[in-house]
Every structure is written in C-alpha cells, then in structure tokens.
Amino acid sequence: QVQLVESGGGLVQAGGSLRLSCVASGSIASINAMGWYRQAPGKQRELVATITSEDMANYADSVKGRFTISRPNAKNTVYLQMNSLKPEDTAVYYCNADGTFTTGPRFRSWGQGTQVTVSS
C-alpha cells in the first residue's frame, strides 16, 4: 500500500500565501509523477499542477504564475507554494502520486485532502 499525507491547508485572506506539503510512504519502488488536484463545492476535481521525476512541471492556466510545484531530489515529497491566492482558489486540495510498488505493479494513489479557504 501507498499512503499520501497532506498538510499546510488553512484559512488565508485574498492575496496571501500558503504552502502545501505531501509525503508518500509505503511499499514504493519509484514515483514517476506527483501532483495536486482540487475540488471546490459542487464542482469536479481538477488538475492544479503536476511534476515528473525529471522535474518537468505542468500547471492549470488558472494558477500559472501564482503557484509553484516542487519535488526536491525527485523523492517522495511534493510541495505546492501558492501565492496571490484568490477566493476562487478555495477548495479541498488532493495530492496524487503515480509510481511502482516494490513488488512490481503500478499504482496511482490519492491523499485524504486538505482544505484551503481564501477569504475576500
């Protein structure tokens, strides 16, 4: 099994910043990519940002220039630095990891989510 534990969510005023963290643990041989998704009330889950083991990042247009995803040394931790937050960024943020178990099969796992609330 693979566990993803997120932290760093909270309440912030518009224009403020938050940093989300996610740590993956378990029977992991390797992680190809990690990412952040979010789901606002009444909306579908959407991609925020992803990063590969080659440090290639991809962002949703709505967060480009404001959010930065990082994964130091391509290890099992991923961060999301969120600056210039807007009320529309309010959502539950989920961490995601795609990789391979030590026993061989591939996996795709999700964290439990962390709430980010941006007040106007």
XYZ file of N, CA, C and O in Angstrom:
480
model
N 0.828 -1.200 0.000
C 0.000 0.000 0.000
C 0.858 1.243 0.000
O 2.024 1.224 0.382
N 0.242 2.327 -0.482
C 0.904 3.636 -0.501
C 0.024 4.629 0.241
O -1.180 4.681 0.012
N 0.631 5.391 1.119
C -0.099 6.428 1.846
C 0.448 7.793 1.452
O 1.660 7.988 1.364
N -0.468 8.717 1.218
C -0.111 10.112 0.941
C -0.731 10.975 2.031
O -1.944 10.914 2.248
N 0.097 11.760 2.680
C -0.379 12.605 3.771
C -0.096 14.054 3.421
O 1.067 14.450 3.247
N -1.177 14.838 3.324
C -1.054 16.253 3.002
C -1.081 17.092 4.277
O -1.666 16.687 5.280
N -0.499 18.264 4.197
C -0.564 19.237 5.277
C -0.372 20.636 4.706
O 0.065 20.781 3.559
N -0.719 21.639 5.506
C -0.460 23.014 5.107
C -1.665 23.810 4.693
O -1.554 25.014 4.425
N -2.828 23.188 4.638
C -4.017 23.947 4.282
C -4.435 24.868 5.414
O -3.870 24.849 6.498
N -5.430 25.700 5.124
C -5.922 26.608 6.146
C -6.715 27.745 5.557
O -7.123 27.709 4.393
N -6.928 28.762 6.387
C -7.682 29.947 6.000
C -6.722 31.102 5.797
O -5.865 31.365 6.646
N -6.862 31.790 4.667
C -5.974 32.917 4.362
C -6.776 33.987 3.640
O -7.765 33.678 2.965
N -6.356 35.218 3.792
C -7.020 36.298 3.080
C -6.559 36.346 1.628
O -5.447 35.901 1.303
N -7.400 36.904 0.788
C -7.034 37.071 -0.612
C -5.727 37.841 -0.721
O -5.504 38.819 0.006
N -4.859 37.370 -1.618
C -3.542 37.959 -1.777
C -2.467 37.296 -0.941
O -1.276 37.563 -1.126
N -2.884 36.447 -0.028
C -1.949 35.767 0.849
C -1.339 34.529 0.216
O -1.564 34.234 -0.963
N -0.572 33.814 1.032
C 0.155 32.633 0.556
C -0.038 31.460 1.502
O -0.259 31.645 2.705
N 0.045 30.276 0.937
C 0.070 29.035 1.690
C 1.015 28.069 0.996
O 1.206 28.156 -0.227
N 1.576 27.153 1.767
C 2.429 26.110 1.205
C 1.888 24.759 1.633
O 1.818 24.471 2.823
N 1.504 23.951 0.653
C 1.026 22.602 0.912
C 2.176 21.617 0.778
O 3.056 21.785 -0.069
N 2.131 20.592 1.621
C 3.130 19.532 1.565
C 2.427 18.187 1.456
O 1.313 18.018 1.964
N 3.088 17.240 0.825
C 2.545 15.889 0.706
C 3.709 14.911 0.754
O 4.681 15.050 -0.010
N 3.593 13.933 1.639
C 4.632 12.912 1.777
C 4.037 11.555 1.448
O 2.990 11.182 1.991
N 4.712 10.832 0.579
C 4.290 9.482 0.206
C 5.127 8.458 0.950
O 6.346 8.621 1.083
N 4.453 7.418 1.440
C 5.176 6.358 2.135
C 4.527 5.013 1.819
O 3.394 4.955 1.347
N 5.274 3.950 2.096
C 4.746 2.620 1.832
C 5.710 1.806 0.983
O 6.898 2.100 0.906
N 5.160 0.807 0.327
C 5.967 -0.121 -0.460
C 6.237 0.452 -1.854
O 5.795 -0.082 -2.869
N 7.018 1.521 -1.879
C 7.256 2.273 -3.105
C 8.634 1.966 -3.681
O 9.632 2.136 -2.999
N 8.645 1.535 -4.917
C 9.925 1.345 -5.598
C 10.350 2.649 -6.272
O 11.513 3.025 -6.225
N 9.396 3.292 -6.876
C 9.691 4.565 -7.531
C 8.384 5.329 -7.755
O 7.308 4.733 -7.830
N 8.512 6.654 -7.858
C 7.370 7.511 -8.173
C 7.704 8.276 -9.443
O 8.703 8.986 -9.504
N 6.875 8.103 -10.458
C 7.114 8.768 -11.737
C 6.673 10.220 -11.702
O 7.353 11.095 -12.243
N 5.530 10.465 -11.098
C 4.996 11.819 -11.073
C 4.158 12.018 -9.823
O 3.551 11.075 -9.306
N 4.159 13.247 -9.359
C 3.289 13.640 -8.250
C 2.558 14.906 -8.658
O 3.019 15.660 -9.533
N 1.431 15.124 -8.017
C 0.675 16.297 -8.407
C -0.336 16.719 -7.377
O -0.522 16.058 -6.352
N -0.951 17.854 -7.661
C -2.009 18.405 -6.828
C -3.256 18.626 -7.678
O -3.173 19.135 -8.812
N -4.374 18.246 -7.105
C -5.677 18.468 -7.712
C -6.535 19.169 -6.670
O -6.203 19.169 -5.483
N -7.629 19.768 -7.100
C -8.522 20.410 -6.145
C -9.970 20.218 -6.557
O -10.275 20.019 -7.734
N -10.820 20.275 -5.551
C -12.250 20.139 -5.798
C -12.999 21.141 -4.942
O -12.935 21.093 -3.714
N -13.672 22.052 -5.615
C -14.499 23.039 -4.935
C -15.910 22.484 -4.787
O -16.313 21.587 -5.549
N -16.687 22.995 -3.843
C -18.060 22.510 -3.655
C -18.881 22.603 -4.940
O -18.897 23.645 -5.596
N -19.513 21.503 -5.290
C -20.359 21.477 -6.466
C -19.629 21.382 -7.784
O -20.254 21.454 -8.853
N -18.314 21.221 -7.728
C -17.531 21.155 -8.964
C -16.752 19.851 -9.029
O -16.562 19.170 -8.028
N -16.305 19.521 -10.224
C -15.487 18.331 -10.404
C -14.056 18.591 -9.950
O -13.585 19.730 -9.927
N -13.377 17.506 -9.600
C -11.964 17.612 -9.249
C -11.186 18.039 -10.494
O -11.411 17.522 -11.586
N -10.264 18.978 -10.303
C -9.486 19.477 -11.433
C -7.998 19.482 -11.117
O -7.593 19.601 -9.960
N -7.212 19.374 -12.170
C -5.768 19.409 -12.014
C -5.312 20.815 -11.645
O -5.799 21.806 -12.206
N -4.377 20.868 -10.706
C -3.742 22.146 -10.354
C -2.330 22.177 -10.923
O -1.970 23.097 -11.660
N -1.537 21.170 -10.586
C -0.153 21.115 -11.064
C 0.376 19.704 -10.894
O -0.024 18.991 -9.968
N 1.271 19.310 -11.792
C 1.954 18.032 -11.681
C 3.438 18.227 -11.937
O 3.846 19.224 -12.565
N 4.226 17.280 -11.460
C 5.664 17.338 -11.679
C 6.197 15.922 -11.825
O 5.806 15.021 -11.082
N 7.067 15.719 -12.801
C 7.610 14.398 -13.051
C 8.930 14.201 -12.306
O 9.472 15.133 -11.701
N 9.441 12.977 -12.376
C 10.730 12.687 -11.742
C 11.871 13.405 -12.467
O 12.961 13.534 -11.920
N 11.612 13.878 -13.696
C 12.596 14.667 -14.435
C 12.419 16.160 -14.178
O 12.990 16.996 -14.884
N 11.574 16.483 -13.184
C 11.367 17.873 -12.749
C 10.619 18.704 -13.791
O 10.772 19.921 -13.833
N 9.834 18.047 -14.608
C 9.019 18.777 -15.574
C 7.666 19.072 -14.942
O 6.945 18.156 -14.523
N 7.301 20.347 -14.882
C 6.076 20.775 -14.221
C 5.025 21.187 -15.248
O 5.342 21.694 -16.322
N 3.781 20.977 -14.849
C 2.645 21.346 -15.670
C 1.621 22.009 -14.762
O 1.375 21.532 -13.654
N 1.046 23.132 -15.226
C 0.121 23.887 -14.396
C -1.203 24.140 -15.120
O -1.236 24.304 -16.339
N -2.256 24.216 -14.341
C -3.524 24.696 -14.881
C -3.365 26.173 -15.219
O -2.646 26.903 -14.526
N -4.034 26.611 -16.262
C -3.918 28.020 -16.666
C -4.306 28.960 -15.534
O -3.739 30.045 -15.394
N -5.256 28.548 -14.722
C -5.775 29.422 -13.668
C -4.771 29.702 -12.561
O -4.959 30.641 -11.783
N -3.711 28.895 -12.477
C -2.739 29.085 -11.395
C -1.348 29.445 -11.894
O -0.453 29.709 -11.090
N -1.156 29.460 -13.199
C 0.162 29.784 -13.752
C 0.609 31.162 -13.277
O -0.163 32.120 -13.284
N 1.862 31.228 -12.847
C 2.419 32.486 -12.376
C 2.149 32.765 -10.907
O 2.735 33.691 -10.329
N 1.256 31.989 -10.298
C 0.938 32.180 -8.878
C 1.353 30.984 -8.021
O 1.752 31.155 -6.868
N 1.232 29.788 -8.571
C 1.553 28.571 -7.828
C 2.838 27.962 -8.381
O 3.117 28.041 -9.580
N 3.592 27.322 -7.488
C 4.808 26.624 -7.889
C 4.841 25.252 -7.243
O 4.731 25.143 -6.019
N 4.989 24.226 -8.066
C 5.107 22.857 -7.559
C 6.580 22.477 -7.553
O 7.341 22.862 -8.445
N 6.983 21.751 -6.519
C 8.368 21.318 -6.436
C 8.445 19.946 -5.792
O 7.578 19.559 -5.000
N 9.511 19.246 -6.117
C 9.725 17.889 -5.603
C 11.234 17.709 -5.456
O 11.896 17.220 -6.348
N 11.764 18.121 -4.320
C 13.212 18.117 -4.127
C 13.835 16.752 -4.340
O 13.375 15.750 -3.763
N 14.843 16.698 -5.204
C 15.595 15.469 -5.467
C 14.705 14.336 -5.978
O 15.065 13.165 -5.836
N 13.545 14.700 -6.513
C 12.625 13.703 -7.083
C 12.282 12.607 -6.092
O 12.078 11.455 -6.480
N 12.233 12.971 -4.818
C 11.926 11.994 -3.794
C 10.419 11.892 -3.586
O 9.640 12.222 -4.474
N 10.026 11.441 -2.403
C 8.620 11.120 -2.148
C 7.841 12.259 -1.517
O 6.804 12.025 -0.899
N 8.334 13.473 -1.642
C 7.662 14.638 -1.090
C 7.423 15.659 -2.199
O 8.308 15.895 -3.026
N 6.232 16.235 -2.195
C 5.916 17.275 -3.162
C 5.314 18.463 -2.426
O 4.592 18.293 -1.440
N 5.663 19.654 -2.896
C 5.166 20.883 -2.294
C 4.384 21.679 -3.337
O 4.635 21.581 -4.537
N 3.458 22.483 -2.831
C 2.753 23.430 -3.692
C 2.777 24.778 -2.986
O 2.107 24.965 -1.976
N 3.583 25.693 -3.505
C 3.635 27.048 -2.991
C 2.576 27.857 -3.710
O 2.604 27.978 -4.936
N 1.644 28.390 -2.941
C 0.523 29.128 -3.522
C 0.608 30.588 -3.084
O 0.500 30.891 -1.888
N 0.823 31.468 -4.035
C 0.906 32.907 -3.781
C -0.254 33.626 -4.450
O -0.904 33.085 -5.346
N -0.467 34.855 -4.036
C -1.532 35.692 -4.612
C -2.854 34.925 -4.677
O -3.538 34.902 -5.709
N -3.210 34.309 -3.570
C -4.406 33.482 -3.542
C -5.667 34.307 -3.752
O -5.751 35.465 -3.324
N -6.615 33.680 -4.425
C -7.887 34.304 -4.736
C -9.020 33.492 -4.106
O -8.860 32.291 -3.874
N -10.158 34.114 -3.861
C -11.294 33.350 -3.307
C -11.653 32.132 -4.161
O -12.063 31.096 -3.608
N -11.480 32.231 -5.460
C -11.797 31.091 -6.332
C -10.814 29.936 -6.216
O -11.031 28.870 -6.795
N -9.746 30.120 -5.448
C -8.827 29.014 -5.168
C -9.330 28.151 -4.006
O -8.735 27.113 -3.708
N -10.400 28.584 -3.367
C -10.967 27.824 -2.249
C -11.418 26.453 -2.723
O -12.198 26.330 -3.671
N -10.912 25.418 -2.070
C -11.217 24.038 -2.452
C -10.528 23.082 -1.484
O -9.703 23.496 -0.671
N -10.872 21.811 -1.619
C -10.085 20.763 -0.974
C -8.996 20.370 -1.964
O -9.296 20.060 -3.129
N -7.768 20.406 -1.516
C -6.623 20.081 -2.365
C -6.149 18.659 -2.067
O -5.921 18.304 -0.901
N -5.988 17.882 -3.120
C -5.596 16.482 -3.002
C -4.237 16.253 -3.653
O -3.983 16.728 -4.764
N -3.422 15.477 -2.968
C -2.138 15.053 -3.505
C -2.329 13.744 -4.264
O -3.168 12.912 -3.879
N -1.536 13.556 -5.292
C -1.625 12.370 -6.134
C -0.222 11.892 -6.476
O 0.694 12.709 -6.651
N -0.065 10.574 -6.559
C 1.236 10.019 -6.944
C 1.021 8.822 -7.864
O 0.164 7.980 -7.603
N 1.813 8.771 -8.918
C 1.837 7.649 -9.860
C 3.206 6.989 -9.763
O 4.222 7.668 -9.953
N 3.217 5.686 -9.495
C 4.502 5.035 -9.363
C 4.423 3.537 -9.476
O 3.467 2.998 -10.048
N 5.417 2.881 -8.892
C 5.526 1.429 -8.955
C 5.765 0.879 -7.564
O 6.613 1.393 -6.825
N 5.016 -0.165 -7.220
C 5.239 -0.854 -5.958
C 6.567 -1.600 -5.993
O 7.076 -1.953 -7.062
N 7.107 -1.911 -4.828
C 8.320 -2.727 -4.749
C 8.091 -4.127 -5.324
O 9.046 -4.775 -5.765
N 6.837 -4.563 -5.347
C 6.519 -5.880 -5.895
C 6.313 -5.848 -7.403
O 6.093 -6.897 -8.020
N 6.329 -4.667 -7.980
C 6.256 -4.582 -9.425
C 5.090 -3.844 -10.034
O 5.261 -3.111 -11.011
N 3.848 -4.035 -9.563
C 2.704 -3.372 -10.187
C 2.754 -1.852 -10.056
O 3.387 -1.311 -9.151
N 2.063 -1.204 -10.968
C 1.960 0.243 -10.918
C 0.863 0.640 -9.936
O -0.049 -0.133 -9.640
N 0.944 1.867 -9.442
C -0.103 2.387 -8.573
C -0.391 3.835 -8.912
O 0.436 4.543 -9.501
N -1.584 4.252 -8.520
C -1.963 5.661 -8.525
C -2.740 5.901 -7.243
O -3.798 5.314 -7.042
N -2.194 6.720 -6.380
C -2.760 6.917 -5.053
C -3.116 8.366 -4.802
O -2.535 9.275 -5.405
N -4.074 8.544 -3.878
C -4.554 9.873 -3.510
C -4.433 10.083 -2.011
O -4.593 9.138 -1.236
N -4.200 11.313 -1.624
C -4.242 11.677 -0.232
C -5.666 11.933 0.215
O -6.606 11.865 -0.576
N -5.818 12.265 1.487
C -7.157 12.464 2.055
C -7.684 13.868 1.795
O -8.875 14.121 1.974
N -6.827 14.758 1.383
C -7.229 16.124 1.065
C -6.984 17.089 2.211
O -7.028 16.714 3.379
N -6.724 18.326 1.851
C -6.548 19.388 2.840
C -7.317 20.617 2.358
O -7.255 20.984 1.184
N -8.044 21.234 3.272
C -8.911 22.348 2.916
C -8.117 23.643 2.810
O -7.331 23.977 3.707
N -8.326 24.357 1.728
C -7.784 25.706 1.549
C -8.965 26.649 1.371
O -9.796 26.453 0.482
N -9.036 27.648 2.232
C -10.116 28.628 2.162
C -9.508 30.021 2.040
O -8.689 30.410 2.871
N -9.901 30.734 1.008
C -9.389 32.086 0.765
C -10.549 33.062 0.932
O -11.534 32.995 0.188
N -10.413 33.952 1.893
C -11.480 34.928 2.154
C -11.225 36.213 1.370
O -10.086 36.602 1.149
N -12.314 36.859 0.999
C -12.192 38.089 0.199
C -12.090 39.320 1.079
O -12.277 39.265 2.295
